[in-house]
mmCIF file of C-alpha atoms in Angstrom:
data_model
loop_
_atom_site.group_PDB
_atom_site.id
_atom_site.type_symbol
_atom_site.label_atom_id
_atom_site.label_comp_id
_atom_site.label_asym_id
_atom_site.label_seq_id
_atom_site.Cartn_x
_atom_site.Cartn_y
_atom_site.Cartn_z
ATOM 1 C CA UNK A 270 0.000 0.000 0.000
ATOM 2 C CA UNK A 271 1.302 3.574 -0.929
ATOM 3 C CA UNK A 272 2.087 6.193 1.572
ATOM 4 C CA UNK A 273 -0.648 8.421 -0.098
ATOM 5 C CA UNK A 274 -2.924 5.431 0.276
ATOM 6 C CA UNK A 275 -2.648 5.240 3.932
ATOM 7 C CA UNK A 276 -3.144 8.491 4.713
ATOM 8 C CA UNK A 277 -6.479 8.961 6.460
ATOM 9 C CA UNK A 278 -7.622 12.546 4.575
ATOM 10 C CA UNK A 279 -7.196 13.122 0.466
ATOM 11 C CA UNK A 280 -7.935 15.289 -1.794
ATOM 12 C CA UNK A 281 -7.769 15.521 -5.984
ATOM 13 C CA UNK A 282 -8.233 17.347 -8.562
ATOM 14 C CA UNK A 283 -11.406 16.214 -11.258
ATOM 15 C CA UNK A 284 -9.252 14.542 -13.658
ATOM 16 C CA UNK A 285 -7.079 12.946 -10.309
ATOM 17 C CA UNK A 286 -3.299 13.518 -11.784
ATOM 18 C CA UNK A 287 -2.841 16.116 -8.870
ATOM 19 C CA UNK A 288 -3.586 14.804 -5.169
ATOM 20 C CA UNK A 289 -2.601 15.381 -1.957
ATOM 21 C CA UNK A 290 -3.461 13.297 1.863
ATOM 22 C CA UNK A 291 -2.724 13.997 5.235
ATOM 23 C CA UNK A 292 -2.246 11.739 8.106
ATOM 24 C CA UNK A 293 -3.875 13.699 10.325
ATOM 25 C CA UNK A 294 -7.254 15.759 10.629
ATOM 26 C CA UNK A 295 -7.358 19.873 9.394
ATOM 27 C CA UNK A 296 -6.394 22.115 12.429
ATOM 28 C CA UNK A 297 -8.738 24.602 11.142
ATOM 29 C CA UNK A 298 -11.650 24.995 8.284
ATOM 30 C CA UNK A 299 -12.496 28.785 7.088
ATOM 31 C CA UNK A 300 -14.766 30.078 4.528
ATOM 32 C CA UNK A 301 -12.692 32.390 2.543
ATOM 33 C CA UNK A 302 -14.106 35.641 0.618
ATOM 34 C CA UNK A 303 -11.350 37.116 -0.501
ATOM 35 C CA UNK A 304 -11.163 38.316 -4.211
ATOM 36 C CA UNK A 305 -7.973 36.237 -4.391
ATOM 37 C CA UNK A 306 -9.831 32.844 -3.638
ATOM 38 C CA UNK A 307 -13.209 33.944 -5.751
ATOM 39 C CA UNK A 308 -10.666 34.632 -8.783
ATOM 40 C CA UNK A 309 -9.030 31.433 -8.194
ATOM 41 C CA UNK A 310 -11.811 28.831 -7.785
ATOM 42 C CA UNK A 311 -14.395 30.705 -9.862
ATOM 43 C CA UNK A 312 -16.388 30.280 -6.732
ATOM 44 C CA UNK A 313 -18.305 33.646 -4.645
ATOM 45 C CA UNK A 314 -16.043 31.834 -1.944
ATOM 46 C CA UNK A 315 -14.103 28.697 -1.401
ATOM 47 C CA UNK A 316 -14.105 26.467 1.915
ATOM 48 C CA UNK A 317 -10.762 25.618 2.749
ATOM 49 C CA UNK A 318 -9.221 22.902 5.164
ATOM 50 C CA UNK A 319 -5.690 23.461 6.503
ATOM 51 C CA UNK A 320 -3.403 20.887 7.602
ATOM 52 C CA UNK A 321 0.199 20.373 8.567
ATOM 53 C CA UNK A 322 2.156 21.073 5.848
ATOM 54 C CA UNK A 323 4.603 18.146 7.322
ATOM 55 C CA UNK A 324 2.001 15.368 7.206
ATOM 56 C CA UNK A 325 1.042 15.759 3.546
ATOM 57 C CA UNK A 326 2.058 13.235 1.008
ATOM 58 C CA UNK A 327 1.547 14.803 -2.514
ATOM 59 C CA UNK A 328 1.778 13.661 -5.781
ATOM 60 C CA UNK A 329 1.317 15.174 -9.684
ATOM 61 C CA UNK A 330 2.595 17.997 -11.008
ATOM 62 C CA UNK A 331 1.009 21.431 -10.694
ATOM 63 C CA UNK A 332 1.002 25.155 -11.733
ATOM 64 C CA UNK A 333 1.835 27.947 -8.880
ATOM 65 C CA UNK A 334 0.379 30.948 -9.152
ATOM 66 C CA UNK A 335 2.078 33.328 -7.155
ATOM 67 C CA UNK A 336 0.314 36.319 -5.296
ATOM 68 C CA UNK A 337 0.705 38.407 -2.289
ATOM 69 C CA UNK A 338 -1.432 37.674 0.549
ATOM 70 C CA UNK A 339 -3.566 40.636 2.386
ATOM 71 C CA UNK A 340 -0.736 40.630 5.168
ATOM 72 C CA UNK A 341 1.293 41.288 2.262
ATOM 73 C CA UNK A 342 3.216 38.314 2.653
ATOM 74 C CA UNK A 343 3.148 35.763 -0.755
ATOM 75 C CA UNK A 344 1.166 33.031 -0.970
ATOM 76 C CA UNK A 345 0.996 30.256 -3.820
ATOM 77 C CA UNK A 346 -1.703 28.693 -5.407
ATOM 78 C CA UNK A 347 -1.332 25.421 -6.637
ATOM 79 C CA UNK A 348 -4.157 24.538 -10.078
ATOM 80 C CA UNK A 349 -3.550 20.710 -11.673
ATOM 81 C CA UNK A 350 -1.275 21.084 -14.813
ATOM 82 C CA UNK A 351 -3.651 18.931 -17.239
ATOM 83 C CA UNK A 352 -7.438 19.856 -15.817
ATOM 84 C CA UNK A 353 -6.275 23.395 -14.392
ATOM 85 C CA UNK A 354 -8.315 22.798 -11.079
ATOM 86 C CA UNK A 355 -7.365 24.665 -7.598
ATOM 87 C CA UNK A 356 -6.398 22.069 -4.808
ATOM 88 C CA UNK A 357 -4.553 23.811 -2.665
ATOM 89 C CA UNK A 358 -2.515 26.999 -1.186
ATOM 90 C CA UNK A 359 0.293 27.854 0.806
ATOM 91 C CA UNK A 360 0.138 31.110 2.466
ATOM 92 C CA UNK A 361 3.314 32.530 3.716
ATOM 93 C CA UNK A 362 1.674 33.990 7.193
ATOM 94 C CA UNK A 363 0.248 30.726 7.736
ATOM 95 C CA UNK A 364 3.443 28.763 8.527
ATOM 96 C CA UNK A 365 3.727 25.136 8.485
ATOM 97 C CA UNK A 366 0.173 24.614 7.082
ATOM 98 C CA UNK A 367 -1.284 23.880 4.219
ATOM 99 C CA UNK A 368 -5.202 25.337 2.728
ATOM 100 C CA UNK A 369 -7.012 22.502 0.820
ATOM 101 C CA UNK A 370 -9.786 23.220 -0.826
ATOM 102 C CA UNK A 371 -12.527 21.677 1.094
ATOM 103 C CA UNK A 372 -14.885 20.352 -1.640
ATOM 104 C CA UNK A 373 -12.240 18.086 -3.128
ATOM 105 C CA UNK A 374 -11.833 16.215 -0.114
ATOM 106 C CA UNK A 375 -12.988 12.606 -0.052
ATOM 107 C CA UNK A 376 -15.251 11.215 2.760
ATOM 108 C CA UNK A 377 -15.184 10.460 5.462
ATOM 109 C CA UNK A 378 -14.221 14.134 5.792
ATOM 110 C CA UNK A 379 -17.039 16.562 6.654
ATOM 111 C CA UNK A 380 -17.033 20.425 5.916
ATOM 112 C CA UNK A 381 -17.133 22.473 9.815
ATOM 113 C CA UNK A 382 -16.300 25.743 9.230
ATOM 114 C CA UNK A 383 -15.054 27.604 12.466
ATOM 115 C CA UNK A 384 -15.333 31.225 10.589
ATOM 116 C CA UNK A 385 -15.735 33.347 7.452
ATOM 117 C CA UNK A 386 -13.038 35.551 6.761
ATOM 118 C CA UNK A 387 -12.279 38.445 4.262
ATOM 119 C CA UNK A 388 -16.389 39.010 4.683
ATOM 120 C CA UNK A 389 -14.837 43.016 3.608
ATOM 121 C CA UNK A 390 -14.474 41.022 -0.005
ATOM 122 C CA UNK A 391 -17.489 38.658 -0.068
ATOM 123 C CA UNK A 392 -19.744 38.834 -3.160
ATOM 124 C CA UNK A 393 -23.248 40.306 -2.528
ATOM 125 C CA UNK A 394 -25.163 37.851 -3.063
ATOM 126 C CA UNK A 395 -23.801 35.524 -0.435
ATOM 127 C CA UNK A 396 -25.389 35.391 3.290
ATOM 128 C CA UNK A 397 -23.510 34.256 5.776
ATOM 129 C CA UNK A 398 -25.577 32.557 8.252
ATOM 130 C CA UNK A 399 -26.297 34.735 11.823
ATOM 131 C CA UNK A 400 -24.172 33.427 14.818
ATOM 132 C CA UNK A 401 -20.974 32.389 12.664
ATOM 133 C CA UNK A 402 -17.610 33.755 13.222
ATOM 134 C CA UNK A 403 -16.516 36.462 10.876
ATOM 135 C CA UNK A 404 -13.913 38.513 10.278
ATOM 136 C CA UNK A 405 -13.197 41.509 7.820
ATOM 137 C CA UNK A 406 -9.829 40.214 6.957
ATOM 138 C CA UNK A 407 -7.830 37.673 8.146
ATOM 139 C CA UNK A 408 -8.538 35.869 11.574
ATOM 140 C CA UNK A 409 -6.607 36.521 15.067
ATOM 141 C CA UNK A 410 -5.659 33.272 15.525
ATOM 142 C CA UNK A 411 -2.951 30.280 15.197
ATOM 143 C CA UNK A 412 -3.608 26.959 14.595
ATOM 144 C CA UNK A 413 -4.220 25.690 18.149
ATOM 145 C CA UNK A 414 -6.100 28.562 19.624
ATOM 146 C CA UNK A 415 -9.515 29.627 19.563
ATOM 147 C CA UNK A 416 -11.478 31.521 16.998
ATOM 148 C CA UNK A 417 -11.869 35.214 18.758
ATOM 149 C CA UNK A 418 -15.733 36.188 19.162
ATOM 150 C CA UNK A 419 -18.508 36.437 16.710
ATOM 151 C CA UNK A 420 -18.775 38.957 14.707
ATOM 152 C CA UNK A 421 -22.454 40.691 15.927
#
């Protein structure tokens, strides 16, 4: 059995030449409404997973598309090189982890948001439900601490 097999989250790309797994569960989940991310995916937002960047096994070969972040640091989106889907993102601030686009992930894995950020960007048409974290930019936390308070 491969290592990419034994991993217990994956994700791939529609035509499945680009994947990537992780051994352990995301250490946070954020719906992101940043222009950057709607541009990207083609999406009003995208629902990303992040994960340790040093329990990923990936495999394929991709196209980065470089950008800088709203911190202003870069960050690097990573599209499938033969179906040109978005899989996943590394953003500089965000040591160490690794932002997987949610929707490509197989089951058992199951969507949980713990915010919406960049709401300052989100299109107008989307409603973000009442009682959900959100955040005009970028959230004030690290992996491993909690969410500050809901947005009101």
């Amino acid at each position: 059995m491969s290592d990419l097999m034994k991993n217990a989250f994956r994700a791939q790309c529609q035509c499945g030449q680009l994947s990537v797994s992780f051994t352990q569960a995301p250490v946070a989940q954020l719906v992101c409404h940043c222009r950057d991310c709607q541009a990207i995916s083609g999406l009003p937002y995208t629902n990303i997973a992040f994960f340790k960047t040093e329990e990923q096994c990936a495999q394929g070969q991709f196209d980065p598309i470089d950008m800088t972040g709203g911190s202003g640091k870069p960050k690097q989106y990573r599209r499938c090189s033969q179906c040109n889907g978005f899989l996943y993102a590394t953003v500089d601030v965000l040591t160490g982890l690794l932002g997987v686009a949610a929707d490509k992930l197989e089951p058992p894995f199951e969507f949980n948001p713990m915010a919406h950020v960049w709401t300052s960007e989100k299109a107008p048409e989307v409603e973000i439900p009442s009682g959900v974290f959100q955040f005009p930019k970028a959230p004030p936390f690290r992996p491993g601490k909690k969410v500050g308070t809901a947005a009101t």
